[in-house]
Amino acid sequence: MDMLINGKLIDKPEKIEIRNPFNNKVIDRVPQGNHEDVKNALAAANRAKKTLNDLSSREISESLYGIHEELSKNSKSLAKLITLDCGKPIKDSIEEVNRSIQTILLSAEESKRIYGETIPMDACAGGENVIGFTMRLPLGVVAAITPFNYPLNLAIHKVAPAIAAKNSVVLKPSMKAPLTALKMAEIMDFYLPEGALNAVTGHGRTIGDEIVTSPVVNKISFTGSVEIGEHISKHAGMKKLTLELGGNDPLIVLEDADIEKAAEAAVRGSYLNAGQVCIGVKRVILDNKIADEFIQKFVSNTKKLVTGDPMDPETDVGPLINKGAAIEVENRVNESVNDGAELLCGGKRGGTLYMPTILDNVDSKMKIVQYETFGPVSPIIRINGIDEAVKVANNTKYGLQAGIFTNNINNAMKAVKEIEAGGIIVNKPSTYRMDNMPFGGCKMSGLGKEGIKYAIEDMTKTKIVVINPL
Ligand code: NAD
C-alpha cells in the first residue's frame, strides 16, 4: 500500500516489509518515507487549510457522511486487513470496524455543533451595551500519530474530529501495522479536498521527529507509549498537544460484588486483543474475603479461551504484535515467578503467541505491577477493604481508567472520588469505552481528551469578538 500526499498515492523504491504477526509472512511492503515526503505532506496540508476553511459545516458534514457510507461498504475487507496487519482475532476486528464506522458518524453529526458562546460583557464595569461572543475556529494543520493496537479506530478518532473542525491532517500510522490506516486514508481522500488528509509511512525516529518539530504543524494528537509521548512533549515547542499514553488499569473486586460478573469481566478485560489494549485490565485487586471464590471462576474461565490463528472465528486470543513483544511479556512473567508470584495458568510462549496468564500473590513493588505489561497477563494483588484497594490502585505512575465491582454505593463513591484516573467504571472493567465519551488519562497516562466532541474542542481555538456601541 502507498502513502497519500496531496491527493496522490505515492510509492518509493525503499520499502518497509509488513509481516503478519501470526505466521511472520510478508503481507505487504510500504514506502519508507523520508524528510522530503514529510515536507511535501506538510506543504499539502498547509495549502488545504484555506480550502477546508471555506467549506460550510454542512459540506464538511456531508463529506463525513459519505466516508461513513464508503467505510460501511468496505467493512468486511477492513476487518480482514486489521487481523492480517496486527493479529487481532477476526471477531474483535469486526467490532473495531463497527466502532470506527460509528466514530465517523459521530464526527459527521458533531461537525454541525461547533458552537461559540455569548459573553455577558455587562457583568463587568465598562461592558454596558457591549456585545461579546466567542467563535470556535480551526487550528490549521493537525499531526495525527497512531499506535498499532487499534489501527483503524484510533486513526479515525484523530482524523475525523480534525476534519469536522476544518483542520487538515498529516497522519503517521504505526509501522508495526500501517495497512488499515493507509486504506482508510485512500477511502477518505475521495470525499475531501486535495491535501486535506495526507498519510506518510516511515520510521518514527526520522519522519516522526520531522513532523513533531515542523512549524507548519499547529497541533499534535499522539496515541502510543509513555516513552514516545514524553519525547514528543519535549520537542513539540508551543504546539497544542493531546497525548493518549500507556495505562496500568486496575480492576477492583470487593466483598459485596457480583463475583460471577466480575470474573467474566476480568477475562474479557485482561485478554482482549491479547492484552494489548491501553485500557486493558493490567492489575486485579481482590478483597481477601472473596479472593479464592473469584480466582477459581477467573482461572476456569481463562482456561476456556481459544488461543491461536486470529483469522479463525473461534479464536479469542491471537498473537502479540511481534516476537520481541512476546519475549518481553515472557521475561516479565518469569521474573515475577522467580520473585515469589504464583503461576495459576498460562506462562507459556510459542512464537508470538503467549497463553493467557494469571499470577497470584503478586507484590505491589514488582515490575509486573509498577509498569504497563502489554500482553495477556493478570497479576492479582490481595487487599482488605476499599481503603487499601484505592491505595493500591493509585500506587503506579499511570492513571488511564479503572474498574470497580461493588454493590455498595459508598464504596463505589469512594473509588470515584479517590482513584487517580481519567475514568472510573463501576461494575464493568476499565476496558469500557463508548466512542462519544470523554477519554484520556492523567499522571503519566497523558494529557487532553478524545471522544469526538472533546477532541473537536481540543482541535479548535476560541476567538472573542467584541462589538462596542457607536
Ligand atoms: P509507540 O509509542 O511505540 O508508537 C506509537 C507511534 O509513535 C507510532 O506511530 C510510532 O511510529 C510513532 N513514533 C515512534 N517514535 C516517534 C518519534 N520520535 N516521533 C513521533 N512519533 C514516533 O506505541 P505502540 O507500541 O504502537 O502502541 C502501544 C502503546 O500505546 C502502549 O503503551 C499503549 O498503552 C498505548 N496506547 C494508548 C492508548 C490511549 O488511548 N491512551 C490507546 C492505544 C495504545
Coordinates of C-alpha atoms and ligand atoms in Angstrom, one line a residue:
M1 CA 0.0 0.0 0.0
D2 CA 1.2 3.6 -0.7
M3 CA 1.5 6.9 1.1
L4 CA -1.1 9.6 0.4
I5 CA 0.3 13.0 -0.3
N6 CA -1.7 15.9 -1.8
G7 CA -4.4 13.6 -3.1
K8 CA -1.9 11.2 -4.8
L9 CA -0.8 7.8 -3.9
I10 CA 3.0 7.9 -3.6
D11 CA 5.3 4.9 -3.8
K12 CA 9.1 4.8 -3.2
P13 CA 11.8 2.4 -4.2
E14 CA 12.8 2.0 -0.5
K15 CA 10.3 -0.2 1.3
I16 CA 9.4 -1.5 4.8
E17 CA 8.2 -5.1 4.9
I18 CA 4.9 -5.6 6.8
R19 CA 4.5 -9.0 8.3
N20 CA 1.6 -11.0 9.6
P21 CA 2.2 -11.3 13.4
F22 CA 0.8 -14.8 13.5
N23 CA 2.9 -16.5 10.8
N24 CA 5.6 -13.9 10.1
K25 CA 4.7 -14.0 6.4
V26 CA 5.3 -10.7 4.4
I27 CA 1.8 -9.3 3.6
D28 CA 2.8 -6.0 2.0
R29 CA 5.6 -3.5 1.6
V30 CA 5.0 0.2 2.4
P31 CA 7.2 3.1 1.2
Q32 CA 9.9 4.2 3.6
G33 CA 9.1 7.9 3.6
N34 CA 11.9 10.5 4.1
H35 CA 12.2 14.1 5.0
E36 CA 11.2 15.2 1.5
D37 CA 7.9 13.2 1.7
V38 CA 7.1 14.7 5.1
K39 CA 7.8 18.2 3.8
N40 CA 5.5 17.6 0.8
A41 CA 2.7 16.2 3.0
L42 CA 3.0 19.2 5.4
A43 CA 3.0 21.7 2.5
A44 CA -0.1 20.0 1.0
A45 CA -1.9 20.1 4.4
N46 CA -0.8 23.8 4.8
R47 CA -2.3 24.6 1.4
A48 CA -5.5 22.7 2.1
K49 CA -6.3 24.7 5.3
K50 CA -7.9 27.5 3.3
T51 CA -10.0 25.3 1.1
L52 CA -11.3 23.5 4.2
N53 CA -12.0 26.7 6.0
D54 CA -14.0 28.0 3.0
L55 CA -16.3 25.0 3.2
S56 CA -19.6 25.2 5.2
S57 CA -20.2 22.9 8.1
R58 CA -22.9 21.3 6.1
E59 CA -20.5 20.5 3.3
I60 CA -17.9 19.0 5.8
S61 CA -20.7 17.0 7.4
E62 CA -21.8 15.6 4.1
S63 CA -18.3 14.5 3.3
L64 CA -18.1 12.7 6.6
Y65 CA -21.4 11.0 5.9
G66 CA -20.0 9.9 2.5
I67 CA -17.0 8.5 4.2
H68 CA -19.2 6.7 6.7
E69 CA -21.1 5.0 3.8
E70 CA -18.0 4.0 2.0
L71 CA -16.3 2.6 5.1
S72 CA -19.5 0.6 5.8
K73 CA -19.4 -0.9 2.3
N74 CA -15.8 -1.9 2.9
S75 CA -16.3 -3.2 6.5
K76 CA -15.5 -6.9 5.8
S77 CA -12.3 -6.3 3.9
L78 CA -11.2 -3.7 6.5
A79 CA -11.7 -6.2 9.3
K80 CA -9.7 -8.8 7.5
L81 CA -6.9 -6.3 6.9
I82 CA -6.8 -5.4 10.7
T83 CA -6.4 -9.1 11.5
L84 CA -3.6 -9.6 8.9
D85 CA -1.9 -6.4 9.9
C86 CA -1.9 -6.6 13.8
G87 CA -3.0 -10.1 14.6
K88 CA -6.3 -9.1 16.3
P89 CA -8.9 -12.0 16.4
I90 CA -11.3 -11.5 13.5
K91 CA -14.3 -11.2 15.7
D92 CA -12.7 -8.3 17.5
S93 CA -11.5 -6.7 14.2
I94 CA -15.2 -6.8 13.1
E95 CA -16.1 -5.0 16.3
E96 CA -13.3 -2.4 15.7
V97 CA -14.6 -1.7 12.2
N98 CA -18.2 -1.3 13.5
R99 CA -16.9 1.1 16.2
S100 CA -14.9 3.0 13.6
I101 CA -17.9 3.4 11.4
Q102 CA -19.8 4.8 14.4
T103 CA -16.9 7.1 15.2
I104 CA -17.2 8.7 11.7
L105 CA -20.9 9.0 12.1
L106 CA -20.5 10.8 15.5
S107 CA -18.0 13.2 13.7
A108 CA -20.4 13.9 10.9
E109 CA -23.1 14.8 13.5
E110 CA -20.7 16.8 15.7
S111 CA -19.3 18.9 12.8
K112 CA -22.6 20.8 12.8
R113 CA -22.5 21.6 16.5
I114 CA -19.3 23.6 16.9
Y115 CA -20.7 26.4 19.0
G116 CA -19.4 29.6 20.5
E117 CA -20.8 31.4 23.5
T118 CA -22.4 34.7 24.3
I119 CA -20.5 36.6 26.9
P120 CA -22.4 38.8 29.4
M121 CA -20.0 41.7 28.9
D122 CA -22.0 44.0 31.2
A123 CA -21.1 41.8 34.2
C124 CA -18.0 44.0 34.4
A125 CA -18.0 47.8 34.7
G126 CA -17.3 49.2 31.3
G127 CA -19.1 46.4 29.5
E128 CA -22.5 48.1 29.4
N129 CA -24.2 47.8 26.0
V130 CA -21.3 45.8 24.6
I131 CA -21.9 42.6 22.7
G132 CA -19.4 39.8 23.2
F133 CA -19.3 36.3 21.7
T134 CA -16.8 33.6 21.0
M135 CA -16.2 31.7 17.8
R136 CA -14.5 28.3 17.6
L137 CA -12.1 28.2 14.8
P138 CA -9.8 25.5 13.3
L139 CA -6.2 25.3 14.5
G140 CA -4.8 24.6 11.0
V141 CA -2.7 21.5 10.5
V142 CA -3.1 18.6 12.9
A143 CA -0.5 15.9 13.1
A144 CA -2.0 12.5 14.0
I145 CA 0.4 9.8 15.2
T146 CA -1.1 6.5 16.0
P147 CA -0.2 3.1 17.6
F148 CA -0.6 -0.5 16.2
N149 CA -3.2 -1.9 18.5
Y150 CA -6.5 -0.3 17.2
P151 CA -5.1 0.7 13.8
L152 CA -8.4 1.9 12.3
N153 CA -10.5 3.3 15.2
L154 CA -7.6 5.2 16.8
A155 CA -6.7 6.8 13.5
I156 CA -10.4 7.8 12.9
H157 CA -10.5 9.3 16.5
K158 CA -8.0 11.8 15.3
V159 CA -8.6 12.3 11.6
A160 CA -12.5 12.6 11.8
P161 CA -12.7 15.3 14.5
A162 CA -9.8 17.2 12.9
I163 CA -11.7 17.3 9.6
A164 CA -15.0 18.0 11.4
A165 CA -13.4 21.1 12.8
K166 CA -12.0 22.1 9.3
N167 CA -8.3 21.2 10.1
S168 CA -6.1 19.5 7.6
V169 CA -4.2 16.4 8.7
V170 CA -0.9 14.6 8.3
L171 CA -1.3 11.1 9.6
K172 CA 1.6 8.9 10.6
P173 CA 0.4 5.3 11.4
S174 CA 2.5 2.8 13.3
M175 CA 4.9 0.9 11.2
K176 CA 4.1 -2.2 13.2
A177 CA 0.6 -2.2 11.5
P178 CA 0.1 0.6 8.9
L179 CA -2.1 -1.0 6.3
T180 CA -5.6 -0.3 7.6
A181 CA -4.9 3.3 8.2
L182 CA -3.5 3.7 4.7
K183 CA -6.5 2.0 3.2
M184 CA -8.7 4.3 5.3
A185 CA -6.9 7.4 4.1
E186 CA -7.3 6.3 0.5
I187 CA -11.1 5.9 1.0
M188 CA -11.4 9.2 2.8
D189 CA -9.4 11.2 0.2
F190 CA -12.1 10.8 -2.4
Y191 CA -14.5 12.8 -0.2
L192 CA -12.1 15.5 0.9
P193 CA -10.4 18.5 -0.8
E194 CA -6.9 17.8 -2.2
G195 CA -4.3 17.6 0.6
A196 CA -6.8 17.8 3.4
L197 CA -5.7 14.3 4.5
N198 CA -2.2 13.0 4.0
A199 CA -0.7 9.8 5.3
V200 CA 3.0 9.2 5.5
T201 CA 4.9 6.0 6.3
G202 CA 8.4 5.6 7.7
H203 CA 10.3 5.2 10.9
G204 CA 9.1 7.1 13.9
R205 CA 12.5 8.5 14.9
T206 CA 13.1 10.0 11.5
I207 CA 9.8 11.1 10.0
G208 CA 8.1 11.3 13.4
D209 CA 10.6 13.9 14.7
E210 CA 10.3 15.8 11.4
I211 CA 6.5 16.1 11.9
V212 CA 6.7 16.9 15.6
T213 CA 9.2 19.8 15.2
S214 CA 7.7 21.3 12.0
P215 CA 6.5 24.9 12.4
V216 CA 3.7 24.1 9.9
V217 CA 2.0 21.8 12.5
N218 CA -0.4 23.5 14.9
K219 CA -1.4 20.5 17.0
I220 CA -0.1 17.1 17.7
S221 CA -2.5 14.4 18.6
F222 CA -0.5 11.3 19.7
T223 CA -1.5 7.9 20.9
G224 CA 1.2 5.5 22.0
S225 CA 3.7 4.7 24.7
V226 CA 4.7 6.9 27.6
E227 CA 8.3 6.9 26.3
I228 CA 7.5 8.3 22.9
G229 CA 4.8 10.7 24.4
E230 CA 7.5 12.2 26.7
H231 CA 9.9 12.5 23.8
I232 CA 7.2 14.3 21.7
S233 CA 6.3 16.7 24.5
K234 CA 10.0 17.7 24.9
H235 CA 10.3 18.5 21.2
A236 CA 6.9 19.9 20.3
G237 CA 7.6 23.5 21.4
M238 CA 4.4 25.7 21.7
K239 CA 2.2 23.3 19.7
K240 CA -1.1 22.2 21.3
L241 CA -0.8 18.6 22.4
T242 CA -3.1 15.6 23.1
L243 CA -1.2 12.7 24.5
E244 CA -3.1 9.4 24.9
L245 CA -0.4 7.2 26.5
G246 CA 0.0 3.9 28.3
G247 CA -2.1 2.5 31.1
N248 CA -1.8 0.1 34.0
D249 CA -5.5 -0.1 34.8
P250 CA -6.8 -1.8 37.9
L251 CA -9.9 -4.0 38.3
I252 CA -11.1 -3.9 41.9
V253 CA -13.4 -6.6 43.2
L254 CA -14.8 -6.0 46.7
E255 CA -16.5 -8.5 49.0
D256 CA -20.0 -7.2 48.1
A257 CA -19.5 -7.6 44.3
D258 CA -21.3 -9.9 41.9
I259 CA -18.4 -12.3 41.7
E260 CA -19.8 -14.2 38.6
K261 CA -20.0 -11.0 36.5
A262 CA -16.7 -9.7 37.9
A263 CA -14.9 -12.9 36.9
E264 CA -16.3 -12.8 33.4
A265 CA -15.4 -9.1 33.0
A266 CA -11.8 -9.8 34.2
V267 CA -11.4 -12.4 31.4
R268 CA -12.6 -10.1 28.6
G269 CA -10.8 -7.0 30.2
S270 CA -7.5 -8.8 30.6
Y271 CA -7.2 -10.8 27.3
L272 CA -9.0 -8.7 24.7
N273 CA -6.5 -8.2 21.8
A274 CA -4.0 -10.4 23.7
G275 CA -3.8 -7.8 26.5
Q276 CA -2.6 -5.2 24.0
V277 CA -5.2 -2.6 25.0
C278 CA -4.3 0.7 26.7
I279 CA -7.4 0.4 29.0
G280 CA -7.0 -3.4 29.4
V281 CA -7.1 -4.8 32.9
K282 CA -3.5 -4.9 33.9
R283 CA -3.9 -5.4 37.7
V284 CA -6.6 -7.4 39.5
I285 CA -7.1 -6.1 43.1
L286 CA -9.1 -8.6 45.2
D287 CA -10.6 -8.3 48.6
N288 CA -9.3 -11.3 50.6
K289 CA -12.9 -12.2 51.6
I290 CA -13.8 -13.2 48.0
A291 CA -10.4 -13.8 46.5
D292 CA -10.5 -17.6 46.4
E293 CA -14.0 -17.8 45.1
F294 CA -13.2 -15.2 42.4
I295 CA -9.9 -16.8 41.4
Q296 CA -11.5 -20.2 41.0
K297 CA -14.0 -18.7 38.4
F298 CA -11.4 -16.5 36.8
V299 CA -8.9 -19.3 36.2
S300 CA -11.6 -21.7 35.0
N301 CA -13.0 -19.1 32.5
T302 CA -9.5 -18.2 31.3
K303 CA -8.6 -21.8 30.6
K304 CA -11.6 -22.0 28.2
L305 CA -10.2 -19.3 25.9
V306 CA -9.1 -20.4 22.5
T307 CA -5.6 -19.1 21.6
G308 CA -4.3 -19.3 18.0
D309 CA -4.9 -18.2 14.5
P310 CA -6.6 -14.8 14.6
M311 CA -8.3 -15.4 11.3
D312 CA -10.3 -18.3 12.8
P313 CA -13.6 -17.0 14.1
E314 CA -13.3 -19.2 17.2
T315 CA -10.1 -17.6 18.3
D316 CA -10.3 -15.4 21.4
V317 CA -6.6 -14.6 21.9
G318 CA -4.3 -14.1 18.9
P319 CA -0.6 -13.3 18.7
L320 CA 1.3 -10.4 20.1
I321 CA 2.4 -7.8 17.6
N322 CA 5.9 -9.4 17.1
K323 CA 8.2 -11.9 18.7
G324 CA 10.1 -9.2 20.6
A325 CA 6.9 -8.1 22.3
A326 CA 6.0 -11.7 23.3
I327 CA 9.5 -12.4 24.7
E328 CA 9.3 -9.2 26.8
V329 CA 6.0 -10.4 28.3
E330 CA 7.5 -13.9 28.9
N331 CA 10.6 -12.4 30.7
R332 CA 8.4 -10.2 32.9
V333 CA 6.2 -13.1 34.0
N334 CA 9.3 -15.3 34.6
E335 CA 10.9 -12.6 36.7
S336 CA 7.7 -12.2 38.8
V337 CA 7.6 -16.0 39.4
N338 CA 11.3 -16.0 40.4
D339 CA 10.5 -13.2 42.9
G340 CA 7.6 -15.2 44.5
A341 CA 4.5 -14.8 42.4
E342 CA 2.4 -18.0 42.0
L343 CA 1.6 -19.0 38.4
L344 CA -2.1 -20.2 38.3
C345 CA -2.4 -20.7 34.5
G346 CA -0.6 -19.8 31.2
G347 CA 3.0 -18.7 31.4
K348 CA 3.9 -20.4 28.1
R349 CA 5.0 -18.9 24.8
G350 CA 5.1 -20.3 21.3
G351 CA 6.5 -17.8 18.7
T352 CA 4.3 -14.7 19.0
L353 CA 1.5 -16.4 20.9
Y354 CA 1.5 -16.1 24.7
M355 CA -1.0 -18.1 26.7
P356 CA -3.4 -16.1 28.9
T357 CA -1.7 -16.0 32.3
I358 CA -2.8 -15.4 35.9
L359 CA -0.3 -14.7 38.7
D360 CA -1.4 -14.8 42.3
N361 CA 0.3 -13.3 45.4
V362 CA 1.9 -10.6 43.5
D363 CA 3.7 -7.9 45.4
S364 CA 2.9 -4.3 44.6
K365 CA 6.6 -3.5 44.2
M366 CA 7.1 -6.0 41.3
K367 CA 7.7 -4.6 37.8
I368 CA 4.6 -6.5 36.5
V369 CA 2.6 -4.2 38.8
Q370 CA 4.5 -1.0 38.5
Y371 CA 4.9 -0.9 34.7
E372 CA 2.4 -1.5 31.9
T373 CA 2.7 -5.1 30.6
F374 CA 1.3 -5.0 27.1
G375 CA 0.3 -8.7 26.9
P376 CA -2.2 -11.3 28.2
V377 CA -1.2 -11.3 31.9
S378 CA -3.2 -10.7 35.0
P379 CA -1.3 -10.1 38.2
I380 CA -3.5 -10.5 41.4
I381 CA -3.0 -8.3 44.4
R382 CA -4.9 -9.2 47.6
I383 CA -6.2 -6.4 49.8
N384 CA -8.6 -5.9 52.8
G385 CA -11.4 -3.4 52.1
I386 CA -11.9 -0.3 50.0
D387 CA -9.3 1.9 51.6
E388 CA -6.5 -0.4 50.8
A389 CA -7.9 -1.1 47.3
V390 CA -7.8 2.6 46.5
K391 CA -4.3 3.0 47.9
V392 CA -3.0 0.0 45.8
A393 CA -4.9 1.3 42.7
N394 CA -3.1 4.7 43.0
N395 CA 0.3 3.2 43.6
T396 CA 1.7 3.5 40.0
K397 CA 2.7 6.4 37.8
Y398 CA -0.2 5.7 35.4
G399 CA -3.9 7.0 35.5
L400 CA -5.9 6.0 32.5
Q401 CA -9.1 4.2 33.6
A402 CA -10.2 2.0 36.5
G403 CA -12.9 -0.6 37.0
I404 CA -14.6 -1.5 40.3
F405 CA -17.1 -4.2 41.1
T406 CA -19.2 -3.5 44.2
N407 CA -22.9 -3.3 45.1
N408 CA -22.1 -0.8 47.9
I409 CA -22.7 2.8 46.8
N410 CA -20.4 4.2 49.5
N411 CA -17.5 2.0 48.2
A412 CA -18.3 3.0 44.6
M413 CA -18.3 6.7 45.6
K414 CA -15.0 6.5 47.4
A415 CA -13.4 4.9 44.3
V416 CA -15.0 7.6 42.1
K417 CA -13.6 10.3 44.3
E418 CA -10.2 9.0 45.2
I419 CA -8.9 6.9 42.3
E420 CA -6.5 8.9 40.2
A421 CA -7.6 8.1 36.6
G422 CA -9.3 9.7 33.6
G423 CA -12.3 7.5 34.1
I424 CA -13.8 5.2 36.7
I425 CA -16.1 2.4 35.5
V426 CA -18.4 1.0 38.1
N427 CA -19.5 -2.7 37.6
K428 CA -17.6 -3.1 34.3
P429 CA -13.9 -3.3 33.7
S430 CA -11.6 -0.4 32.7
T431 CA -11.9 -1.6 29.0
Y432 CA -15.3 0.0 28.8
R433 CA -15.3 2.8 26.2
M434 CA -18.1 4.4 24.2
D435 CA -16.6 6.5 21.4
N436 CA -18.5 9.6 22.3
M437 CA -17.4 9.8 25.9
P438 CA -14.5 12.0 27.0
F439 CA -11.5 9.7 27.1
G440 CA -7.9 10.3 28.3
G441 CA -5.7 9.8 31.3
C442 CA -3.9 11.7 34.0
K443 CA -0.5 11.3 35.6
M444 CA 1.8 9.6 33.0
S445 CA -1.2 8.3 31.0
G446 CA -1.5 11.6 29.2
L447 CA -2.9 15.0 28.5
G448 CA -6.1 16.2 26.9
K449 CA -9.2 14.3 25.8
E450 CA -10.5 12.3 22.9
G451 CA -14.2 11.3 22.3
I452 CA -15.4 13.2 19.3
K453 CA -17.0 16.3 20.9
Y454 CA -14.0 16.6 23.3
A455 CA -11.4 16.0 20.5
I456 CA -13.1 18.8 18.5
E457 CA -12.8 21.2 21.5
D458 CA -9.0 20.4 21.6
M459 CA -8.7 20.9 17.9
T460 CA -10.2 24.3 17.8
K461 CA -9.2 27.7 19.2
T462 CA -11.5 30.3 20.7
K463 CA -11.7 33.8 19.3
I464 CA -13.5 36.5 21.2
V465 CA -15.4 39.1 19.2
V466 CA -16.4 42.4 21.0
I467 CA -18.8 44.9 19.4
N468 CA -19.0 48.3 21.0
P469 CA -21.9 50.7 20.6
L470 CA -21.2 53.6 18.3
Ligands
NAD1 P1 4.7 3.5 20.3 O1 4.8 4.6 21.3 O2 5.9 2.6 20.1 O3 4.4 4.1 18.8 C1 3.3 5.0 18.6 C2 3.5 5.8 17.4 O4 4.6 6.7 17.6 C3 3.9 5.0 16.1 O5 3.2 5.5 15.0 C4 5.4 5.2 16.1 O6 5.9 5.1 14.8 C5 5.5 6.7 16.5 N1 6.8 7.2 16.9 C6 7.9 6.5 17.3 N2 8.9 7.3 17.5 C7 8.5 8.6 17.3 C8 9.0 9.9 17.3 N3 10.3 10.1 17.7 N4 8.3 10.9 17.0 C9 7.0 10.8 16.6 N5 6.4 9.6 16.5 C10 7.1 8.5 16.8 O7 3.4 2.7 20.7 P2 2.8 1.3 20.1 O8 3.8 0.2 20.5 O9 2.4 1.5 18.7 O10 1.5 1.2 21.0 C11 1.4 0.7 22.3 C12 1.4 1.8 23.3 O11 0.3 2.7 23.0 C13 1.0 1.2 24.7 O12 1.8 1.9 25.7 C14 -0.5 1.6 24.9 O13 -0.9 1.6 26.2 C15 -0.5 2.9 24.2 N6 -1.9 3.2 23.7 C16 -2.6 4.2 24.4 C17 -3.9 4.5 24.1 C18 -4.7 5.6 24.8 O14 -5.7 5.9 24.2 N7 -4.2 6.1 25.9 C19 -4.5 3.7 23.1 C20 -3.8 2.7 22.4 C21 -2.5 2.5 22.8

